[in-house]
CSV table of C-alpha atoms in Angstrom, one decimal:
chain,number,residue,atom,x,y,z
A,1,MET,CA,127.0,104.7,92.6
A,2,PHE,CA,124.9,106.1,89.8
A,3,ARG,CA,122.7,109.2,90.4
A,4,HIS,CA,120.4,110.7,87.8
A,5,HIS,CA,118.4,113.8,88.6
A,6,LYS,CA,116.2,115.5,86.0
A,7,GLY,CA,113.6,118.0,87.0
A,8,ASN,CA,111.5,116.3,89.6
A,9,GLN,CA,112.7,112.8,88.8
A,10,GLU,CA,115.5,111.2,90.7
A,11,LEU,CA,117.1,107.8,90.3
A,12,ILE,CA,119.9,106.4,92.6
A,13,LEU,CA,121.4,103.0,92.3
A,14,GLY,CA,124.6,101.5,93.6
A,15,ASN,CA,126.5,98.4,94.8
A,16,ALA,CA,128.7,97.8,97.8
A,17,ALA,CA,130.4,95.0,99.7
A,18,ALA,CA,130.6,95.0,103.5
A,19,VAL,CA,133.6,92.8,104.4
A,20,HIS,CA,134.4,91.3,107.9
A,21,GLN,CA,137.6,92.9,109.2
A,22,THR,CA,139.5,89.6,109.3
A,23,PHE,CA,138.3,88.2,106.1
A,24,ASN,CA,140.7,88.2,103.1
A,25,PRO,CA,138.9,88.0,99.7
A,26,LEU,CA,141.1,87.6,96.6
A,27,LYS,CA,142.5,90.9,95.3
A,28,THR,CA,141.3,90.0,91.7
A,29,TYR,CA,137.7,89.5,93.0
A,30,MET,CA,137.7,92.9,94.8
A,31,GLU,CA,139.1,94.6,91.8
A,32,ASP,CA,136.4,93.0,89.6
A,33,ILE,CA,133.5,94.2,91.7
A,34,LYS,CA,134.9,97.7,91.8
A,35,ASP,CA,135.6,97.8,88.0
A,36,TYR,CA,132.4,96.1,86.7
A,37,TYR,CA,129.9,97.1,89.4
A,38,THR,CA,131.4,100.3,90.7
A,39,ALA,CA,131.1,98.8,94.1
A,40,HIS,CA,132.3,100.5,97.3
A,41,VAL,CA,134.0,98.2,99.8
A,42,PHE,CA,134.1,98.9,103.5
A,43,ASP,CA,135.0,96.9,106.6
A,44,VAL,CA,132.5,95.9,109.4
A,45,ASP,CA,132.6,93.6,112.4
A,46,PHE,CA,129.9,90.9,111.8
A,47,THR,CA,130.6,89.4,115.2
A,48,LYS,CA,128.7,92.4,116.5
A,49,PRO,CA,125.6,91.9,114.3
A,50,VAL,CA,123.6,94.9,115.7
A,51,ASP,CA,126.5,97.3,115.2
A,52,ALA,CA,127.2,95.8,111.7
A,53,ALA,CA,123.6,96.2,110.6
A,54,ALA,CA,123.6,99.8,111.9
A,55,GLU,CA,126.8,100.6,109.9
A,56,ILE,CA,125.5,99.1,106.7
A,57,ASN,CA,122.1,100.9,107.1
A,58,LYS,CA,123.9,104.2,107.7
A,59,TYR,CA,125.9,103.7,104.5
A,60,ILE,CA,122.8,103.0,102.4
A,61,ALA,CA,120.9,105.9,103.9
A,62,ARG,CA,123.8,108.3,103.3
A,63,ASN,CA,124.0,107.3,99.7
A,64,THR,CA,120.3,107.6,99.1
A,65,GLY,CA,119.8,110.9,100.9
A,66,ASP,CA,118.1,109.2,103.8
A,67,MET,CA,115.4,107.9,101.5
A,68,ILE,CA,116.2,104.2,102.2
A,69,LYS,CA,116.5,103.5,105.9
A,70,ASP,CA,116.8,100.4,108.2
A,71,GLN,CA,116.8,97.9,105.4
A,72,VAL,CA,119.3,95.4,106.9
A,73,LYS,CA,118.5,93.5,110.1
A,74,ASP,CA,118.9,90.0,111.7
A,75,LEU,CA,122.5,89.5,110.6
A,76,ASP,CA,124.3,86.2,111.3
A,77,PRO,CA,127.4,86.8,113.4
A,78,ASP,CA,129.2,84.1,111.2
A,79,THR,CA,128.8,86.3,108.1
A,80,VAL,CA,132.1,87.2,106.5
A,81,MET,CA,130.8,89.4,103.6
A,82,MET,CA,127.6,91.0,102.4
A,83,LEU,CA,127.0,92.1,98.9
A,84,ILE,CA,124.6,95.1,98.7
A,85,ASN,CA,122.5,96.5,95.9
A,86,TYR,CA,120.2,99.4,96.4
A,87,ILE,CA,117.9,101.5,94.2
A,88,PHE,CA,115.7,104.5,94.9
A,89,PHE,CA,113.3,106.1,92.4
A,90,LYS,CA,111.2,109.2,92.7
A,91,GLY,CA,109.1,110.5,89.8
A,92,GLU,CA,106.1,112.6,88.9
A,93,TRP,CA,103.7,111.7,86.1
A,94,GLU,CA,104.3,113.5,82.9
A,95,LYS,CA,100.5,114.1,82.9
A,96,PRO,CA,99.1,113.9,86.5
A,97,PHE,CA,95.7,112.6,87.5
A,98,ASN,CA,93.2,115.2,88.7
A,99,GLY,CA,92.8,114.4,92.4
A,100,ASN,CA,89.3,115.9,92.3
A,101,LEU,CA,88.2,113.0,90.1
A,102,THR,CA,89.4,110.3,92.5
A,103,ARG,CA,86.6,108.4,94.1
A,104,LYS,CA,85.9,105.2,96.0
A,105,MET,CA,85.4,102.0,93.9
A,106,ASP,CA,85.4,98.3,94.6
A,107,PHE,CA,88.6,96.4,93.7
A,108,HIS,CA,87.9,92.7,93.1
A,109,VAL,CA,90.7,90.8,95.0
A,110,ASP,CA,89.2,87.5,94.1
A,111,GLU,CA,85.8,86.0,93.2
A,112,SER,CA,84.6,86.4,96.8
A,113,THR,CA,86.5,89.5,98.1
A,114,ASN,CA,85.9,93.1,97.2
A,115,VAL,CA,87.7,96.0,98.9
A,116,PRO,CA,87.1,99.8,98.6
A,117,VAL,CA,90.0,101.7,97.0
A,118,ASP,CA,90.7,105.3,95.9
A,119,MET,CA,90.4,105.0,92.2
A,120,MET,CA,92.2,107.7,90.1
A,121,MET,CA,90.8,108.6,86.8
A,122,ARG,CA,92.2,110.3,83.7
A,123,THR,CA,91.1,110.3,80.1
A,124,GLY,CA,93.9,111.1,77.7
A,125,ARG,CA,96.2,109.8,75.0
A,126,PHE,CA,98.1,106.8,76.2
A,127,ASP,CA,100.3,104.1,74.7
A,128,TYR,CA,98.0,101.1,74.9
A,129,TYR,CA,97.8,97.6,73.7
A,130,PHE,CA,95.3,94.8,74.1
A,131,ASP,CA,97.2,91.5,73.8
A,132,LEU,CA,94.5,89.1,72.5
A,133,ASP,CA,96.9,86.1,72.5
A,134,ASN,CA,98.0,86.7,76.0
A,135,HIS,CA,94.7,87.8,77.5
A,136,SER,CA,95.9,91.2,78.8
A,137,SER,CA,95.6,94.9,78.5
A,138,VAL,CA,98.8,96.9,78.6
A,139,ILE,CA,99.2,100.7,79.2
A,140,MET,CA,102.2,102.9,79.6
A,141,LEU,CA,102.2,105.9,82.0
A,142,PRO,CA,105.2,108.1,81.4
A,143,TYR,CA,107.0,109.9,84.2
A,144,LYS,CA,108.8,113.2,83.7
A,145,GLY,CA,112.2,112.3,82.4
A,146,ASN,CA,113.1,108.9,80.9
A,147,THR,CA,111.1,106.4,82.9
A,148,SER,CA,107.6,105.0,82.6
A,149,MET,CA,105.2,102.7,84.5
A,150,MET,CA,103.8,99.8,82.5
A,151,ILE,CA,100.5,98.4,83.9
A,152,ILE,CA,99.5,94.9,82.7
A,153,LEU,CA,95.9,94.0,83.5
A,154,PRO,CA,95.1,90.3,82.8
A,155,SER,CA,91.6,89.4,81.7
A,156,GLU,CA,89.5,87.8,84.4
A,157,GLY,CA,90.8,84.4,85.4
A,158,LYS,CA,94.0,84.8,83.4
A,159,MET,CA,96.5,86.1,85.9
A,160,GLU,CA,98.3,82.8,86.3
A,161,HIS,CA,98.6,82.4,82.5
A,162,VAL,CA,100.0,86.0,82.1
A,163,GLU,CA,102.4,85.5,85.0
A,164,GLY,CA,103.7,82.3,83.5
A,165,SER,CA,104.4,84.1,80.2
A,166,ILE,CA,106.5,86.9,81.7
A,167,SER,CA,109.9,87.1,80.1
A,168,LYS,CA,112.3,89.6,78.5
A,169,GLU,CA,110.9,88.8,75.1
A,170,GLN,CA,107.2,89.1,76.3
A,171,ILE,CA,107.9,92.5,77.9
A,172,LEU,CA,109.7,93.7,74.7
A,173,HIS,CA,106.7,92.5,72.7
A,174,TRP,CA,104.3,94.5,74.8
A,175,HIS,CA,106.6,97.6,74.6
A,176,ASN,CA,106.9,97.4,70.8
A,177,SER,CA,103.2,96.8,70.3
A,178,LEU,CA,101.9,99.9,72.2
A,179,PHE,CA,99.8,102.2,70.1
A,180,ARG,CA,98.9,105.8,71.0
A,181,MET,CA,95.2,106.1,71.4
A,182,SER,CA,92.5,107.7,73.6
A,183,VAL,CA,91.9,105.8,76.8
A,184,GLU,CA,89.7,106.4,79.8
A,185,LEU,CA,92.0,105.0,82.6
A,186,MET,CA,90.9,104.1,86.1
A,187,LEU,CA,93.8,103.1,88.3
A,188,PRO,CA,93.8,102.6,92.1
A,189,LYS,CA,96.2,104.5,94.3
A,190,PHE,CA,98.4,101.8,95.9
A,191,SER,CA,101.5,101.2,98.0
A,192,ILE,CA,103.8,98.2,97.9
A,193,SER,CA,106.1,97.3,100.8
A,194,ALA,CA,107.4,93.8,100.7
A,195,ASP,CA,110.2,91.8,102.2
A,196,ALA,CA,111.3,88.6,100.6
A,197,SER,CA,113.8,85.9,101.4
A,198,LEU,CA,115.1,84.7,98.0
A,199,GLY,CA,116.9,81.6,99.2
A,200,GLU,CA,114.1,79.2,98.4
A,201,VAL,CA,113.2,81.0,95.2
A,202,LEU,CA,116.8,80.7,93.9
A,203,GLN,CA,117.0,77.1,94.9
A,204,GLU,CA,113.8,76.3,93.0
A,205,MET,CA,115.4,78.0,90.0
A,206,GLY,CA,118.3,75.7,90.2
A,207,VAL,CA,120.8,77.7,92.3
A,208,THR,CA,121.3,75.0,94.9
A,209,SER,CA,125.0,74.3,95.5
A,210,ALA,CA,125.7,77.9,96.5
A,211,PHE,CA,123.7,77.4,99.7
A,212,SER,CA,125.2,74.0,100.6
A,213,ASP,CA,128.6,72.7,101.8
A,214,ALA,CA,129.3,71.8,98.2
A,215,ALA,CA,129.5,75.5,97.3
A,216,ASP,CA,132.7,76.6,95.5
A,217,PHE,CA,133.5,80.2,96.0
A,218,SER,CA,137.3,79.8,95.5
A,219,GLY,CA,137.1,82.7,93.1
A,220,ILE,CA,136.3,85.0,96.1
A,221,SER,CA,138.7,83.7,98.7
A,222,GLN,CA,141.0,80.8,99.4
A,223,GLU,CA,140.1,80.8,103.1
A,224,PRO,CA,137.8,78.1,104.7
A,225,LYS,CA,134.9,77.1,102.4
A,226,LEU,CA,132.2,79.7,102.0
A,227,LYS,CA,128.5,79.3,101.2
A,228,VAL,CA,125.6,81.7,100.8
A,229,SER,CA,123.5,81.9,104.0
A,230,LYS,CA,120.7,84.3,103.0
A,231,VAL,CA,119.5,86.4,100.1
A,232,SER,CA,117.1,89.1,101.0
A,233,HIS,CA,115.1,91.7,99.0
A,234,ARG,CA,112.9,94.6,100.0
A,235,ALA,CA,110.8,96.7,97.7
A,236,VAL,CA,108.7,99.8,98.3
A,237,LEU,CA,106.6,101.6,95.9
A,238,ASP,CA,104.0,104.4,96.4
A,239,VAL,CA,101.7,105.6,93.6
A,240,ASP,CA,99.2,108.4,93.8
A,241,GLU,CA,97.8,111.1,91.5
A,242,THR,CA,101.1,112.9,91.0
A,243,GLY,CA,103.4,109.9,90.7
A,244,THR,CA,105.5,108.5,93.4
A,245,LYS,CA,105.8,111.7,95.5
A,246,ALA,CA,103.5,114.5,96.3
A,247,ALA,CA,103.3,117.5,94.0
A,248,ALA,CA,100.6,119.8,92.8
A,249,SER,CA,99.7,120.3,89.1
A,250,THR,CA,96.9,119.5,86.8
A,251,THR,CA,96.8,119.5,83.0
A,252,ILE,CA,94.0,119.6,80.4
A,253,GLU,CA,94.5,117.5,77.3
A,254,ILE,CA,92.7,118.1,74.0
A,255,MET,CA,91.1,114.9,72.9
A,256,PRO,CA,89.7,113.7,69.5
A,257,MET,CA,86.0,113.3,69.2
A,258,SER,CA,86.1,109.4,69.0
A,259,MET,CA,85.0,107.4,72.0
A,260,PRO,CA,88.0,106.3,74.1
A,261,GLU,CA,89.0,102.8,75.1
A,262,THR,CA,88.1,102.1,78.7
A,263,MET,CA,90.6,100.4,81.0
A,264,VAL,CA,89.4,99.8,84.6
A,265,VAL,CA,92.2,98.4,86.8
A,266,ASN,CA,89.8,96.9,89.4
A,267,ARG,CA,91.4,93.4,89.8
A,268,PRO,CA,94.9,92.1,90.4
A,269,PHE,CA,97.5,93.5,88.0
A,270,LEU,CA,101.2,93.6,87.3
A,271,VAL,CA,103.3,96.8,87.4
A,272,LEU,CA,106.8,97.5,86.0
A,273,ILE,CA,108.9,100.7,86.0
A,274,LEU,CA,111.0,100.9,82.9
A,275,GLU,CA,114.1,103.2,82.3
A,276,HIS,CA,114.2,103.9,78.6
A,277,SER,CA,117.8,104.9,77.9
A,278,THR,CA,119.1,101.6,79.2
A,279,ARG,CA,115.9,99.6,78.5
A,280,SER,CA,116.2,98.4,82.1
A,281,ILE,CA,113.4,97.2,84.5
A,282,LEU,CA,113.8,99.2,87.7
A,283,PHE,CA,110.8,97.5,89.5
A,284,MET,CA,108.5,94.7,88.8
A,285,GLY,CA,105.7,93.6,91.1
A,286,LYS,CA,102.1,92.3,91.4
A,287,VAL,CA,99.3,94.1,93.2
A,288,ASN,CA,96.7,91.8,94.6
A,289,ASN,CA,95.0,94.2,97.0
A,290,PRO,CA,95.7,97.9,96.8
A,291,ALA,CA,93.9,98.4,100.2
A,292,SER,CA,96.4,96.2,102.1
A,293,GLU,CA,99.3,97.7,104.1
């Protein structure tokens, strides 16, 4: 498990393997996941799926300070091993928004749907870039510590185009093209909580045999043939004037006399949380409707 705590920022991530009590994975495989992924291995009885889920959830909660709870459910009693990856991030903006300026504004979900949202406002010096070729505005909002949130706002009608261009190289291009300038930013408060079954997604990407009887996991165990039954993912993100958790502070920033660029995030946008020391993406998602639960 990796734990980083600096000021009011906290980052916890880890890997584990829950193994059925009678299942015998290869010693070399277990050594590899411990050496390369610092994974903790523990035994569970998957024939009792409710108890097994409770034990796995207890493990994740204990290692994240009870910040991640009840993530695992609906286990298959035929499961012999579950690979687990968890991440928790809490951060405060380096320069918070002033809550007194937050006001109701319309967010344009699509051409025919508007919803009222709490729109935060801050005028300041931001790392900003307008990508003319890729029809998008990009802005970086740093947290205290070594992480930042990147907001990508496609031009009207260009979301599908921008989504299709997302790649490691495209994100690096945006990151390297940012320029410090004065920006009047309007960003809605939003909360993301999503569950996704990644089986169909992975199969569409070409990972097909792992889910079929043709799967070859002989590198894990020489026991009767194994296959992947389910790949699940859950993501939660809360964003308000102070960051991802409540705190109270307001700053005043000295601005140049020139008129600032205006960026109003009032239509669907993409959001990433980046960790700078490892150049890792901790979170990536899309916000269609900030007002939805």
